Short mmCIF file of C-alpha atoms and ligand atoms in Angstrom, two decimals:
data_model
loop_
_atom_site.label_atom_id
_atom_site.label_comp_id
_atom_site.label_asym_id
_atom_site.label_seq_id
_atom_site.Cartn_x
_atom_site.Cartn_y
_atom_site.Cartn_z
CA MET I 15 -1.02 17.14 49.79
CA ASP I 16 2.00 18.21 51.81
CA ILE I 17 5.59 17.00 51.63
CA GLN I 18 5.18 14.98 54.85
CA LEU I 19 2.50 12.88 53.16
CA VAL I 20 4.80 12.34 50.16
CA ASN I 21 7.62 11.32 52.52
CA SER I 22 5.35 8.79 54.22
CA MET I 23 4.39 7.01 50.98
CA ASP I 24 5.62 3.52 50.27
CA PHE I 25 7.33 2.94 46.94
CA GLY I 26 4.15 2.00 45.06
CA GLU I 27 2.17 5.04 46.24
CA PHE I 28 5.13 7.33 45.55
CA VAL I 29 5.45 6.18 41.93
CA ASP I 30 1.66 6.22 41.50
CA VAL I 31 1.54 9.88 42.55
CA LEU I 32 4.86 11.16 41.16
CA GLY I 33 5.56 8.73 38.32
CA ASN I 34 4.58 11.17 35.58
CA ILE I 35 6.22 14.37 36.78
CA ILE I 36 8.56 13.73 33.86
CA GLU I 37 6.37 12.56 31.00
CA LYS I 38 6.27 8.74 30.74
CA CYS I 39 9.48 8.40 32.78
CA PRO I 40 8.39 6.70 36.06
CA LEU I 41 11.99 5.48 36.47
CA ILE I 42 12.93 8.95 37.71
CA ALA I 43 10.39 8.89 40.55
CA ALA I 44 11.41 5.28 41.28
CA ALA I 45 15.04 6.39 41.55
CA ILE I 46 14.55 9.47 43.75
CA TRP I 47 12.32 7.60 46.22
CA SER I 48 15.61 6.49 47.82
CA HIS I 49 16.35 10.11 48.74
CA ARG I 50 13.30 10.66 50.96
CA PRO I 51 12.53 12.39 53.24
CA PHE I 52 12.37 15.55 51.13
CA MET I 53 12.36 18.93 52.88
CA ASN I 54 10.00 20.56 50.37
CA LEU I 55 9.09 20.78 46.67
CA ALA I 56 12.41 22.43 45.81
CA ASP I 57 14.38 19.64 47.51
CA LEU I 58 12.42 16.90 45.74
CA GLU I 59 12.77 18.75 42.43
CA LYS I 60 16.54 19.09 42.93
CA HIS I 61 16.86 15.30 43.19
CA VAL I 62 14.88 14.92 39.95
CA PHE I 63 17.06 17.45 38.12
CA ASP I 64 20.29 16.00 39.55
CA PHE I 65 19.21 12.56 38.28
CA ILE I 66 18.54 13.96 34.80
CA ASP I 67 21.77 16.00 34.76
CA ALA I 68 23.77 12.86 35.60
CA LEU I 69 22.34 10.91 32.63
CA PRO I 70 24.46 10.35 29.52
CA GLN I 71 23.33 12.24 26.42
CA SER I 72 21.44 9.15 25.23
CA GLY I 73 19.43 9.17 28.48
CA LYS I 74 18.63 12.87 28.18
CA GLU I 75 17.53 12.38 24.59
CA GLY I 76 15.48 9.37 25.73
CA ILE I 77 13.53 11.57 28.14
CA LEU I 78 12.69 13.96 25.31
CA ARG I 79 11.67 11.06 23.07
CA CYS I 80 9.10 10.03 25.69
CA HIS I 81 7.24 13.29 25.11
CA PRO I 82 4.20 13.28 22.81
CA ASP I 83 4.23 15.66 19.86
CA LEU I 84 2.38 18.91 20.36
CA ALA I 85 -0.99 18.65 18.59
CA GLY I 86 0.15 15.28 17.27
CA ARG I 87 -1.46 11.88 16.75
CA GLU I 88 -1.92 11.23 20.48
CA LEU I 89 -3.82 14.47 20.97
CA GLN I 90 -6.03 13.66 17.99
CA GLN I 91 -6.66 10.11 19.24
CA GLY I 92 -7.20 11.14 22.87
CA THR I 93 -4.36 8.87 24.06
CA LEU I 94 -2.31 11.54 25.85
CA THR I 95 -1.59 11.20 29.56
CA PRO I 96 -4.02 13.28 31.64
CA GLU I 97 -1.27 15.81 32.37
CA SER I 98 -0.30 16.21 28.72
CA GLN I 99 -3.94 16.41 27.67
CA ARG I 100 -4.56 19.30 30.13
CA GLU I 101 -1.35 21.06 29.14
CA GLN I 102 -1.84 20.82 25.40
CA ARG I 103 -5.51 21.80 25.57
CA GLY I 104 -4.57 24.71 27.84
CA ALA I 105 -2.25 26.01 25.14
CA GLY I 106 -5.09 25.88 22.61
CA LEU I 107 -3.52 23.03 20.65
CA SER I 108 -6.70 20.96 20.48
CA ASN I 109 -8.47 23.50 18.31
CA LEU I 110 -5.97 24.36 15.62
CA GLY I 111 -7.21 25.14 12.13
CA PRO I 112 -6.21 22.69 9.37
CA GLU I 113 -3.42 24.96 8.09
CA GLU I 114 -2.07 25.53 11.63
CA ARG I 115 -2.08 21.78 12.26
CA ARG I 116 -0.35 21.09 8.94
CA ARG I 117 2.31 23.74 9.61
CA LEU I 118 2.95 22.51 13.16
CA GLY I 119 3.18 18.91 11.91
CA GLN I 120 5.66 19.93 9.22
CA LEU I 121 7.83 21.90 11.69
CA ASN I 122 7.72 18.99 14.16
CA CYS I 123 8.97 16.67 11.42
CA GLU I 124 11.79 19.03 10.46
CA TYR I 125 12.75 19.45 14.10
CA LYS I 126 12.79 15.68 14.77
CA ALA I 127 14.83 15.07 11.61
CA ARG I 128 17.39 17.63 12.78
CA PHE I 129 17.68 16.75 16.48
CA GLY I 130 16.44 13.16 16.76
CA PHE I 131 13.82 13.95 19.42
CA PRO I 132 10.49 15.81 19.40
CA PHE I 133 10.12 19.52 20.06
CA VAL I 134 9.34 19.99 23.76
CA ILE I 135 8.02 23.15 25.35
CA ALA I 136 6.12 23.81 28.58
CA ALA I 137 2.70 24.16 26.94
CA ARG I 138 1.11 25.66 30.07
CA LEU I 139 3.42 28.66 29.74
CA SER I 140 2.67 29.03 26.03
CA ASP I 141 -0.13 29.52 23.58
CA LYS I 142 -0.28 28.24 20.01
CA ALA I 143 1.40 31.36 18.60
CA THR I 144 4.29 31.03 21.08
CA VAL I 145 4.64 27.31 20.31
CA MET I 146 4.93 28.01 16.58
CA ARG I 147 7.33 30.93 17.10
CA GLU I 148 9.56 28.98 19.51
CA LEU I 149 9.57 25.90 17.27
CA GLU I 150 10.62 28.00 14.27
CA ARG I 151 13.28 29.77 16.36
CA ARG I 152 14.73 26.72 18.09
CA LEU I 153 14.81 24.74 14.85
CA HIS I 154 17.96 26.78 14.04
CA ASN I 155 19.74 26.02 17.31
CA GLN I 156 22.94 23.98 17.39
CA PRO I 157 22.24 20.41 18.67
CA THR I 158 24.02 20.88 22.02
CA GLN I 159 22.26 24.19 22.61
CA GLU I 160 18.87 22.68 21.69
CA LEU I 161 19.33 19.65 23.95
CA ARG I 162 19.88 22.12 26.82
CA ALA I 163 16.87 24.25 25.82
CA ALA I 164 14.58 21.21 25.49
CA LEU I 165 15.61 19.86 28.91
CA GLU I 166 14.96 23.29 30.42
CA GLU I 167 11.38 22.95 29.18
CA VAL I 168 11.18 19.47 30.74
CA ARG I 169 12.19 21.07 34.05
CA LYS I 170 9.45 23.71 33.72
CA ILE I 171 6.84 21.01 32.97
CA CYS I 172 8.08 18.99 35.96
CA HIS I 173 7.91 22.02 38.27
CA LEU I 174 4.31 22.80 37.25
CA ARG I 175 3.25 19.16 37.66
CA LEU I 176 4.91 18.99 41.09
CA GLU I 177 3.13 22.20 42.13
CA ASP I 178 -0.19 20.65 41.10
CA ILE I 179 0.53 17.54 43.18
CA LEU I 180 1.89 19.25 46.28
CA ARG I 181 -0.78 21.92 46.28
CA SER I 182 -3.62 19.55 45.49
CA ARG I 183 -6.14 18.98 48.25
CA GLU I 184 -7.00 15.38 47.50
CA ASP I 185 -5.27 12.86 49.68
CA PRO I 186 -4.70 9.61 47.72
CA ALA I 187 -4.38 7.63 50.94
CA LYS I 188 -8.10 8.26 51.76
N1 2AL E 213 6.20 17.93 23.01
C1 2AL E 213 5.76 18.62 24.09
O1 2AL E 213 6.22 19.71 24.41
N2 2AL E 213 4.76 18.03 24.83
C2 2AL E 213 4.22 18.64 25.93
N3 2AL E 213 4.56 19.77 26.53
C3 2AL E 213 3.73 19.95 27.62
O2 2AL E 213 3.74 20.89 28.38
N4 2AL E 213 2.86 18.91 27.70
C4 2AL E 213 3.13 18.06 26.66
O3 2AL E 213 2.55 17.01 26.35
#
């Protein structure tokens, strides 16, 4: 769909279509609706990122806490959002060996214990080796540095999800 169609949506349609560009944070789409019309994807994305940047640290951490673990319980139980399901499967995280899954689970626990939010990476730009390597590397970051790195991944995930929506052919109004 094109940006004109997005601009023409009422609030309900807008949040239906864009509510999960930031995982499980429909508030962000609900907030930026006020800024329509958007010139293009970049303009819409800038409003999303400005909203996130203006949040207090607790809000930024809250966004990260809304993300499902990589290869975690939700992937096993099939309860991921459709976007997360596609992204995690695309990175090969749905067919880890038992030792890989154990190791990733252990690193995720260590990471969460250190930073207070789950490890987030743009899975579509990674594969399972990259995920493991980045998790091991970022585990040693300072908290402020890691909060910045994790939010940068949220931006990448958002950009890819927006590209899917704005380049998709289906027109939800039909
Ligand atoms: N913890 C995560 O990084 N989760 C995810 N990254 C993605 O790209 N999709 C997810 O579900």
